[in-house]
Amino acid sequence: MAKKRRKKKRYISALFYWLLVVIAALCFLITFFTLPMFPKIWSLYLAGILLVIVGLLYLLSRANTKNRLVKLLNILVSAALLAVSIVFPKYTDQISTLFSEALGKSARISLYVMTDEYMAANPDIFDKPISSEELADYKNAVFITEYGLDQLNQVYAVKELKTELGVDSITSIDRQSVQDAVRSLYQFEGDVLIMAESYESIVMETEGFERFRSETRKIGSFSRPIDTSVQPSTAAITKETFSVFIGGNDEEGDLSLEGRTDVDMILTVNPNSHQIVMVNLPRDSYIPNPYWDNSRDKLTHLGLVGIDNTLAGVSQVLDESVDNYVLINFTTYQQIIDAIGGVDVDNPYAFGFWDNEDVWFDEGPIHLDGADALLYVRERYTLPDGDFGRNMHQQLVLRAIIDKLTSPEMILHFNDILDAMRGTFLTNLSSDSIYAFCQKQLDENIKWNIVNYRVLGESDYGACASSPGEWLSVVYIYPNQIEFLRDVLKEVHAGNIIEQQELPDGDFETDDGILDYSNE
């Protein structure tokens, strides 16, 4: 009787799974080479590492073709390489989207009326007001405009308003300043105020209008498109000295290219000498306003007509081409700092927070999470030098953020940082420029030499171009300190290493043609 032939048990060789490793390694290498943020030389290093790994797995798989652990190892390595090949391009898309959404494409103009409660409390003024939340009910209303400072927004809003109401014309009265326009609303000289939302903060600084937001309500809004563009050069910031204006305020809501800048910081960077100079100007610096034929104004108010006006004003004062900007809210500090695991600063003196006796910052090295960092950069009332001290704290935190973001540790928080930063800033820097800068940082492992200066001055009152007829608190910044900083920035452009120095004691004897206060 013939014996039954035994069937051979089939199995998949470990070398087959090794081939998957080879394919996955090639995919990963090609993906990595196309990523814009990594130096190209890294691809060669990576190719060498992968070659070693693939070679070792080949020897292991050939010697153990049936070993399940070897097969599993090949599968795990293949899966890991393919996963990273998918994730990396996703991060690239996230970064590109982040910067394309950060251009700030519109200005918001709203239609304000007094609240029913306010009108009921002032019957001697509001005898027959229109009380409706429907814009269509205001066809016969009197609209209050202000074409002097806010012309672009006013023209756009009136045009959109006519379309919305379906009329060829509206009844309106024009006022000479934003404060006068708001005053007319309060005095019932008109029914509806047309005003860009960026002016709300300046209105609430005016005596009598401190509760403007709670005493008015909006019956409509329009968004005016703003022409925005990124800087055309993708690699210039890796080869040439450039300056970035960092502006911010403590307002809530959407960011806009039009609005006050309570933080006014300029970073001048020489990527070749690895030098950064950080300059803080007081928010109330009394400087020429380019929009108003260089009539004097508070620096924080230059942005009311757009960031380009602020850049022009700052460039004129520092004699430095400041073409780039990053605009943030104070709350952005909190989100970014939490994303990177907090920051460490060397606090020069102990102080508390004026509105919370439980908050206290000790002198010396301290660690700040997002919430504490926000309080740290906002406090000014308990500081020995007030707003000037707050500027110093902003520099300390920003410097700590730079140190953290340029450290290898950033890779561990990369996804958190991307998520945290979405919608929290506006900039005209392109993602390509950022990629080029990241390449240089990773390739050279740059340790930046950072020096920082805070311009000082004397507080007083002055007539401001953005608020005709109003005398506002301003800071007459010291011209000799500005002259000193101009010389420092020239040294940066020359590629020289800058040592931290003390600013000269302030005086007003220097006449530079820009900050000549002799006629004030």
Coordinates of C-alpha atoms in Angstrom, one line a residue:
M1 CA 0.0 0.0 0.0
A2 CA 1.5 3.3 -1.1
K3 CA 2.2 5.9 1.5
K4 CA 0.3 9.2 1.3
R5 CA 2.6 12.1 0.3
R6 CA 2.8 14.6 3.0
K7 CA 1.9 18.1 2.0
K8 CA 4.6 20.7 2.4
K9 CA 3.6 23.5 4.7
R10 CA 3.9 26.8 3.0
Y11 CA 5.3 29.8 4.7
I12 CA 6.2 33.4 3.7
S13 CA 9.9 34.0 4.0
A14 CA 11.3 36.7 6.3
L15 CA 13.0 38.0 3.1
F16 CA 9.6 38.9 1.7
Y17 CA 8.9 41.1 4.6
W18 CA 12.4 42.5 4.3
L19 CA 11.5 43.7 0.7
L20 CA 8.6 45.6 2.3
V21 CA 11.3 47.3 4.5
V22 CA 13.2 48.3 1.4
I23 CA 10.2 49.8 -0.3
A24 CA 9.1 51.7 2.9
A25 CA 12.7 53.0 3.3
L26 CA 12.8 54.3 -0.2
C27 CA 9.4 56.0 0.3
F28 CA 10.6 57.6 3.5
L29 CA 13.9 58.8 2.0
I30 CA 12.1 60.4 -1.0
T31 CA 9.5 62.0 1.2
F32 CA 12.2 63.4 3.6
F33 CA 14.2 64.7 0.7
T34 CA 11.2 66.7 -0.6
L35 CA 10.5 68.3 2.8
P36 CA 11.4 72.0 2.7
M37 CA 12.3 72.5 6.4
F38 CA 15.2 70.0 6.6
P39 CA 18.7 70.6 5.2
K40 CA 19.4 68.5 2.1
I41 CA 22.6 67.1 3.7
W42 CA 20.4 65.4 6.2
S43 CA 19.0 63.3 3.5
L44 CA 22.5 61.8 2.8
Y45 CA 22.9 61.1 6.5
L46 CA 19.5 59.5 6.6
A47 CA 20.3 57.4 3.5
G48 CA 23.4 56.1 5.3
I49 CA 21.5 55.2 8.5
L50 CA 18.7 53.5 6.5
L51 CA 21.3 51.5 4.5
V52 CA 22.8 50.2 7.7
I53 CA 19.3 49.3 9.1
V54 CA 18.2 47.6 5.8
G55 CA 21.5 45.7 5.6
L56 CA 21.3 44.4 9.1
L57 CA 17.7 43.3 8.6
Y58 CA 18.7 41.5 5.4
L59 CA 21.3 39.5 7.2
L60 CA 18.9 38.7 10.0
S61 CA 16.1 37.7 7.6
R62 CA 18.4 35.5 5.5
A63 CA 19.7 33.6 8.5
N64 CA 16.2 33.3 10.0
T65 CA 13.7 33.0 7.1
K66 CA 11.1 31.2 9.2
N67 CA 11.5 33.1 12.5
R68 CA 8.3 34.9 13.4
L69 CA 10.0 37.5 15.5
V70 CA 12.2 38.5 12.6
K71 CA 9.2 38.7 10.3
L72 CA 7.4 40.8 13.0
L73 CA 10.4 43.1 13.2
N74 CA 10.4 43.7 9.5
I75 CA 6.7 44.5 9.6
L76 CA 7.1 47.0 12.4
V77 CA 10.0 48.8 10.8
S78 CA 8.1 49.0 7.5
A79 CA 5.0 50.3 9.2
A80 CA 7.0 52.9 11.1
L81 CA 8.7 54.2 8.0
L82 CA 5.5 54.4 6.1
A83 CA 3.7 56.2 9.0
V84 CA 6.4 58.8 9.2
S85 CA 6.3 59.2 5.4
I86 CA 2.6 60.1 5.7
V87 CA 2.9 62.3 8.8
F88 CA 5.7 64.6 7.6
P89 CA 3.9 65.9 4.5
K90 CA 0.9 66.4 6.7
Y91 CA 2.9 68.7 9.0
T92 CA 4.2 70.6 5.9
D93 CA 0.6 71.2 4.7
Q94 CA -0.3 72.4 8.2
I95 CA 2.5 74.9 8.2
S96 CA 1.7 76.2 4.7
T97 CA -2.0 76.5 5.7
L98 CA -1.1 78.2 9.0
F99 CA 0.8 81.0 7.1
S100 CA -1.6 81.3 4.2
E101 CA -4.4 81.9 6.8
A102 CA -2.3 84.4 8.7
L103 CA -2.5 87.3 6.2
G104 CA -5.4 89.1 7.8
K105 CA -7.7 89.6 4.8
S106 CA -10.3 91.9 6.0
A107 CA -11.2 94.9 8.2
R108 CA -14.5 94.8 10.1
I109 CA -16.8 97.8 10.2
S110 CA -19.9 97.8 12.4
L111 CA -23.1 99.7 12.8
Y112 CA -23.7 100.8 16.4
V113 CA -26.8 102.1 18.2
M114 CA -27.4 102.8 21.8
T115 CA -28.8 100.0 23.9
D116 CA -32.5 100.2 25.0
E117 CA -31.4 100.3 28.6
Y118 CA -29.2 103.3 28.0
M119 CA -31.8 105.2 26.1
A120 CA -34.5 104.4 28.7
A121 CA -32.1 105.8 31.4
N122 CA -31.7 109.0 29.4
P123 CA -35.2 110.0 28.2
D124 CA -34.3 113.7 28.1
I125 CA -31.9 112.9 25.2
F126 CA -33.6 110.0 23.5
D127 CA -37.1 111.2 23.1
K128 CA -38.0 109.2 19.9
P129 CA -35.2 106.8 19.1
I130 CA -35.5 103.8 16.7
S131 CA -35.3 100.7 18.8
S132 CA -34.9 97.7 16.5
E133 CA -32.4 95.0 15.9
E134 CA -33.3 94.7 12.2
L135 CA -31.2 96.8 9.9
A136 CA -34.0 97.1 7.4
D137 CA -35.9 99.3 10.0
Y138 CA -33.2 101.9 9.7
K139 CA -33.8 103.1 6.1
N140 CA -34.8 106.5 7.3
A141 CA -32.3 106.8 10.1
V142 CA -29.5 109.3 10.3
F143 CA -26.1 107.7 10.1
I144 CA -23.0 109.2 11.7
T145 CA -19.7 108.9 9.7
E146 CA -16.1 110.0 10.2
Y147 CA -14.3 110.3 6.9
G148 CA -11.2 112.1 8.2
L149 CA -9.3 109.2 9.6
D150 CA -11.4 106.2 8.6
Q151 CA -12.1 107.1 5.0
L152 CA -11.5 103.7 3.3
N153 CA -13.7 101.9 5.8
Q154 CA -16.4 104.5 5.8
V155 CA -16.7 104.6 2.0
Y156 CA -16.9 100.8 1.8
A157 CA -19.5 100.5 4.6
V158 CA -21.7 103.2 3.2
K159 CA -21.7 101.5 -0.2
E160 CA -22.5 98.1 1.3
L161 CA -25.2 99.7 3.6
K162 CA -27.0 101.2 0.6
T163 CA -27.0 97.8 -1.1
E164 CA -28.2 96.1 2.1
L165 CA -31.1 98.6 2.6
G166 CA -31.9 98.7 -1.1
V167 CA -31.7 102.5 -1.3
D168 CA -29.8 104.9 -3.5
S169 CA -28.8 107.3 -0.7
I170 CA -28.8 107.5 3.1
T171 CA -29.1 110.5 5.4
S172 CA -25.8 111.1 7.2
I173 CA -23.8 113.6 9.2
D174 CA -20.0 113.6 9.2
R175 CA -17.7 114.3 12.1
Q176 CA -14.1 115.4 12.3
S177 CA -12.9 112.6 14.7
V178 CA -13.9 109.2 16.0
Q179 CA -14.6 110.7 19.4
D180 CA -16.8 113.4 17.9
A181 CA -18.7 110.7 15.9
V182 CA -19.3 108.7 19.1
R183 CA -20.3 111.8 21.0
S184 CA -22.9 112.5 18.4
L185 CA -24.3 109.0 18.9
Y186 CA -24.5 109.6 22.7
Q187 CA -26.2 113.0 22.2
F188 CA -28.7 111.5 19.7
E189 CA -27.6 113.7 16.8
G190 CA -27.8 110.6 14.7
D191 CA -29.3 107.1 15.1
V192 CA -26.5 104.8 13.9
L193 CA -22.7 105.1 14.1
I194 CA -20.6 103.7 11.3
M195 CA -17.2 102.8 12.7
A196 CA -14.4 100.2 12.2
E197 CA -14.2 97.8 15.2
S198 CA -10.5 98.6 15.6
Y199 CA -11.4 102.0 17.0
E200 CA -13.4 100.6 19.9
S201 CA -10.3 100.6 22.2
I202 CA -9.4 104.2 21.4
V203 CA -13.0 105.2 22.1
M204 CA -13.0 103.5 25.5
E205 CA -9.9 105.5 26.5
T206 CA -11.9 108.7 26.1
E207 CA -13.5 110.2 29.2
G208 CA -17.3 109.5 29.2
F209 CA -17.1 106.5 26.8
E210 CA -15.4 104.0 29.0
R211 CA -18.4 101.7 28.8
F212 CA -18.9 102.1 25.1
R213 CA -19.2 98.3 24.4
S214 CA -21.8 97.8 27.1
E215 CA -23.8 100.9 26.3
T216 CA -24.1 100.2 22.6
R217 CA -25.1 97.3 20.4
K218 CA -24.4 96.3 16.8
I219 CA -27.2 96.0 14.3
G220 CA -24.9 94.9 11.4
S221 CA -21.3 94.6 10.2
F222 CA -19.4 94.6 7.0
S223 CA -16.0 93.0 6.2
R224 CA -13.8 95.1 3.9
P225 CA -11.2 93.0 1.9
I226 CA -7.7 94.1 2.5
D227 CA -5.0 93.5 -0.1
T228 CA -2.3 91.4 1.5
S229 CA 0.8 89.7 0.2
V230 CA 3.7 87.8 1.5
Q231 CA 7.3 88.8 1.1
P232 CA 8.4 87.6 -2.3
S233 CA 11.9 86.3 -1.4
T234 CA 11.9 82.9 0.1
A235 CA 15.5 82.6 1.1
A236 CA 16.4 86.3 1.7
I237 CA 16.0 86.0 5.4
T238 CA 18.7 83.3 5.5
K239 CA 21.2 85.5 3.7
E240 CA 20.4 89.1 4.4
T241 CA 19.7 91.1 7.6
F242 CA 16.0 91.7 8.1
S243 CA 13.7 93.3 10.6
V244 CA 10.4 92.1 12.0
F245 CA 7.8 94.2 13.8
I246 CA 6.0 92.3 16.6
G247 CA 2.9 94.0 17.6
G248 CA 0.1 93.0 19.9
N249 CA -2.6 94.1 22.2
D250 CA -4.7 92.7 25.0
E251 CA -8.0 92.8 23.1
E252 CA -10.1 89.7 22.6
G253 CA -11.7 88.6 19.3
D254 CA -10.4 88.3 15.8
L255 CA -7.0 89.8 14.8
S256 CA -7.0 92.5 12.2
L257 CA -4.3 94.4 10.2
E258 CA -6.0 97.5 11.5
G259 CA -5.9 98.2 15.2
R260 CA -3.8 99.5 18.1
T261 CA -0.5 97.9 19.0
D262 CA 0.1 97.9 22.7
V263 CA 3.2 95.8 22.2
D264 CA 5.7 97.5 19.9
M265 CA 8.8 95.4 19.4
I266 CA 11.3 95.3 16.6
L267 CA 13.6 92.3 16.0
T268 CA 16.6 92.9 13.7
V269 CA 18.2 89.6 12.6
N270 CA 21.5 89.0 10.9
P271 CA 21.4 85.3 9.9
N272 CA 25.1 85.2 8.9
S273 CA 26.6 86.6 12.1
H274 CA 23.8 85.0 14.2
Q275 CA 23.0 88.3 15.8
I276 CA 19.5 89.5 17.0
V277 CA 18.8 92.9 18.4
M278 CA 15.5 93.3 20.2
V279 CA 14.1 96.9 20.6
N280 CA 11.0 97.9 22.5
L281 CA 9.4 101.2 21.9
P282 CA 6.8 102.6 24.4
R283 CA 3.3 102.1 23.1
D284 CA 2.6 105.9 23.6
S285 CA 5.8 107.0 21.8
Y286 CA 5.1 110.4 20.4
I287 CA 6.3 110.0 16.8
P288 CA 5.4 111.1 13.3
N289 CA 2.3 109.5 11.8
P290 CA 3.0 108.9 8.1
Y291 CA -0.8 108.7 7.3
W292 CA -1.2 112.3 8.6
D293 CA 1.7 113.9 6.8
N294 CA 4.0 113.0 9.7
S295 CA 1.9 114.9 12.3
R296 CA 2.7 113.5 15.7
D297 CA 0.7 110.7 17.2
K298 CA 1.0 107.8 19.7
L299 CA 2.8 104.9 18.2
T300 CA 0.0 102.5 19.2
H301 CA -2.5 104.6 17.1
L302 CA -0.5 104.4 13.9
G303 CA -2.0 100.9 13.3
L304 CA -5.6 102.2 13.3
V305 CA -5.2 102.8 9.6
G306 CA -3.3 99.6 9.0
I307 CA -0.1 97.8 9.8
D308 CA 1.7 99.4 6.8
N309 CA 1.4 102.7 8.5
T310 CA 3.0 101.4 11.7
L311 CA 5.8 99.8 9.7
A312 CA 6.4 103.1 7.9
G313 CA 6.5 105.1 11.2
V314 CA 8.8 102.7 13.0
S315 CA 11.1 102.5 10.0
Q316 CA 11.3 106.3 9.9
V317 CA 12.2 106.5 13.6
L318 CA 14.8 103.8 13.7
D319 CA 16.2 104.5 10.2
E320 CA 15.7 100.8 9.5
S321 CA 13.7 99.1 6.8
V322 CA 11.1 97.2 8.8
D323 CA 9.1 95.3 6.2
N324 CA 7.9 92.2 8.0
Y325 CA 5.4 91.9 10.8
V326 CA 3.8 89.5 13.2
L327 CA 0.7 90.6 15.0
I328 CA -0.6 88.8 18.1
N329 CA -2.9 89.0 21.0
F330 CA -1.6 88.8 24.5
T331 CA -3.5 85.6 24.8
T332 CA -1.3 84.2 22.1
Y333 CA 1.5 84.1 24.7
Q334 CA -0.5 81.8 26.8
Q335 CA -1.3 79.3 24.0
I336 CA 2.2 79.1 22.6
I337 CA 3.9 78.9 26.0
D338 CA 1.6 76.1 27.1
A339 CA 2.3 74.3 23.8
I340 CA 6.1 74.4 24.4
G341 CA 5.9 73.4 28.0
G342 CA 6.4 76.8 29.6
V343 CA 9.4 79.1 29.7
D344 CA 12.2 80.0 32.1
V345 CA 13.1 83.7 32.8
D346 CA 15.5 85.4 35.2
N347 CA 13.1 87.8 36.9
P348 CA 15.1 91.0 37.9
Y349 CA 12.8 91.9 40.9
A350 CA 9.9 90.6 42.8
F351 CA 6.4 91.9 42.1
G352 CA 2.7 91.0 42.3
F353 CA -0.3 91.5 40.1
W354 CA -2.4 94.6 40.9
D355 CA -5.7 92.8 40.5
N356 CA -4.9 89.5 42.3
E357 CA -3.1 89.4 45.6
D358 CA -2.5 85.7 45.2
V359 CA -0.2 86.3 42.2
W360 CA 3.5 86.9 43.1
F361 CA 6.7 86.6 41.0
D362 CA 9.9 86.0 43.0
E363 CA 13.2 87.6 42.1
G364 CA 15.5 85.3 40.2
P365 CA 15.0 82.3 37.9
I366 CA 11.3 81.4 37.6
H367 CA 9.3 79.0 35.4
L368 CA 6.2 80.4 33.8
D369 CA 3.3 78.4 32.3
G370 CA 0.9 80.1 29.9
A371 CA -1.4 81.7 32.5
D372 CA 1.5 83.0 34.6
A373 CA 3.4 84.3 31.5
L374 CA 0.3 86.2 30.5
L375 CA 0.1 87.9 33.9
Y376 CA 3.8 88.5 33.8
V377 CA 3.8 90.5 30.5
R378 CA 0.6 92.4 31.3
E379 CA 1.4 93.9 34.7
R380 CA 2.6 97.5 34.9
Y381 CA 0.8 99.2 37.8
T382 CA 3.0 97.5 40.6
L383 CA 6.3 97.9 38.7
P384 CA 8.8 100.6 39.7
D385 CA 9.0 101.9 36.1
G386 CA 5.4 101.1 35.0
D387 CA 5.0 100.6 31.3
F388 CA 8.7 100.6 30.7
G389 CA 9.1 97.7 33.0
R390 CA 6.3 95.8 31.2
N391 CA 8.3 96.3 28.0
M392 CA 11.2 94.6 29.7
H393 CA 9.1 91.6 30.8
Q394 CA 7.8 91.2 27.2
Q395 CA 11.4 91.0 26.0
L396 CA 12.3 88.5 28.7
V397 CA 9.4 86.2 27.7
L398 CA 10.0 86.6 24.0
R399 CA 13.7 85.8 24.4
A400 CA 12.7 82.7 26.4
I401 CA 10.3 81.7 23.6
I402 CA 13.0 82.1 21.0
D403 CA 15.4 80.0 23.0
K404 CA 12.8 77.3 23.4
L405 CA 11.7 77.3 19.7
T406 CA 15.2 77.1 18.4
S407 CA 16.1 74.1 20.7
P408 CA 15.9 70.4 19.7
E409 CA 13.2 70.0 22.3
M410 CA 10.8 71.9 19.9
I411 CA 10.5 68.7 17.8
L412 CA 8.7 67.0 20.7
H413 CA 6.1 69.8 20.8
F414 CA 5.8 70.4 17.1
N415 CA 2.2 69.3 16.6
D416 CA 1.1 71.1 19.8
I417 CA 2.7 74.3 18.6
L418 CA 1.0 74.1 15.2
D419 CA -2.4 73.5 16.8
A420 CA -1.8 76.3 19.4
M421 CA -0.8 78.9 16.8
R422 CA -3.6 78.5 14.4
G423 CA -5.6 81.7 14.2
T424 CA -3.5 83.4 16.9
F425 CA -1.2 85.6 14.7
L426 CA -1.1 87.5 11.4
T427 CA 2.1 87.9 9.4
N428 CA 3.4 88.7 5.9
L429 CA 6.2 86.2 6.2
S430 CA 5.7 83.2 3.9
S431 CA 5.9 79.6 4.8
D432 CA 8.7 79.2 2.3
S433 CA 10.7 81.8 4.2
I434 CA 10.1 80.0 7.4
Y435 CA 11.2 76.7 5.9
A436 CA 14.4 78.3 4.6
F437 CA 15.1 79.7 8.1
C438 CA 14.4 76.3 9.7
Q439 CA 16.8 74.7 7.3
K440 CA 19.6 77.1 8.3
Q441 CA 18.9 76.7 12.0
L442 CA 19.0 72.9 11.8
D443 CA 21.9 72.8 9.5
E444 CA 24.1 75.1 11.5
N445 CA 22.6 74.5 15.0
I446 CA 22.8 78.3 15.5
K447 CA 23.2 79.7 19.0
W448 CA 21.9 83.2 18.6
N449 CA 23.5 86.2 20.3
I450 CA 20.6 88.3 21.5
V451 CA 20.8 91.8 22.9
N452 CA 17.8 93.8 24.0
Y453 CA 17.1 97.5 24.5
R454 CA 14.1 99.4 25.9
V455 CA 13.7 103.0 24.8
L456 CA 12.7 105.3 27.5
G457 CA 11.2 108.8 27.6
E458 CA 9.1 111.2 29.6
S459 CA 5.4 111.1 29.9
D460 CA 3.3 114.2 29.2
Y461 CA 0.3 115.2 27.1
G462 CA 0.2 116.0 23.4
A463 CA -2.1 116.6 20.5
C464 CA -2.5 113.5 18.4
A465 CA -3.3 113.3 14.7
S466 CA -5.6 110.3 15.2
S467 CA -7.7 112.2 17.7
P468 CA -8.2 115.8 16.6
G469 CA -9.0 118.2 19.4
E470 CA -8.0 115.6 22.1
W471 CA -4.9 115.9 24.3
L472 CA -3.7 112.4 25.1
S473 CA -1.1 110.9 27.4
V474 CA 2.1 110.4 25.3
V475 CA 5.8 109.5 25.8
Y476 CA 8.4 111.9 24.5
I477 CA 11.1 109.2 23.7
Y478 CA 14.7 110.3 24.1
P479 CA 16.3 111.1 20.7
N480 CA 19.8 110.3 21.9
Q481 CA 18.7 106.7 22.7
I482 CA 17.2 106.4 19.2
E483 CA 20.5 107.7 17.8
F484 CA 22.4 105.1 19.8
L485 CA 20.1 102.3 18.5
R486 CA 20.5 103.4 14.9
D487 CA 24.3 103.0 15.3
V488 CA 23.7 99.5 16.8
L489 CA 21.5 98.5 13.9
K490 CA 24.2 99.6 11.4
E491 CA 26.6 97.4 13.2
V492 CA 24.2 94.5 12.8
H493 CA 24.0 95.1 9.1
A494 CA 27.8 95.2 8.9
G495 CA 27.9 91.7 10.4
N496 CA 29.5 92.7 13.7
I497 CA 28.8 91.0 16.9
I498 CA 27.0 93.2 19.4
E499 CA 27.7 93.2 23.1
Q500 CA 24.9 94.1 25.5
Q501 CA 25.4 97.7 26.6
E502 CA 23.4 100.1 28.7
L503 CA 21.4 102.7 26.8
P504 CA 22.8 106.3 27.4
D505 CA 21.0 108.4 29.9
G506 CA 18.1 110.1 28.1
D507 CA 18.2 113.7 27.0
F508 CA 16.5 115.8 24.4
E509 CA 19.5 117.7 23.1
T510 CA 19.9 115.6 19.9
D511 CA 18.1 117.0 16.9
D512 CA 17.7 114.3 14.3
G513 CA 14.9 115.9 12.3
I514 CA 12.5 113.1 13.2
L515 CA 12.3 113.5 17.0
D516 CA 12.8 117.2 17.2
Y517 CA 10.5 118.3 20.1
S518 CA 11.7 121.9 20.1
N519 CA 8.5 123.1 18.7
E520 CA 6.2 121.0 20.9

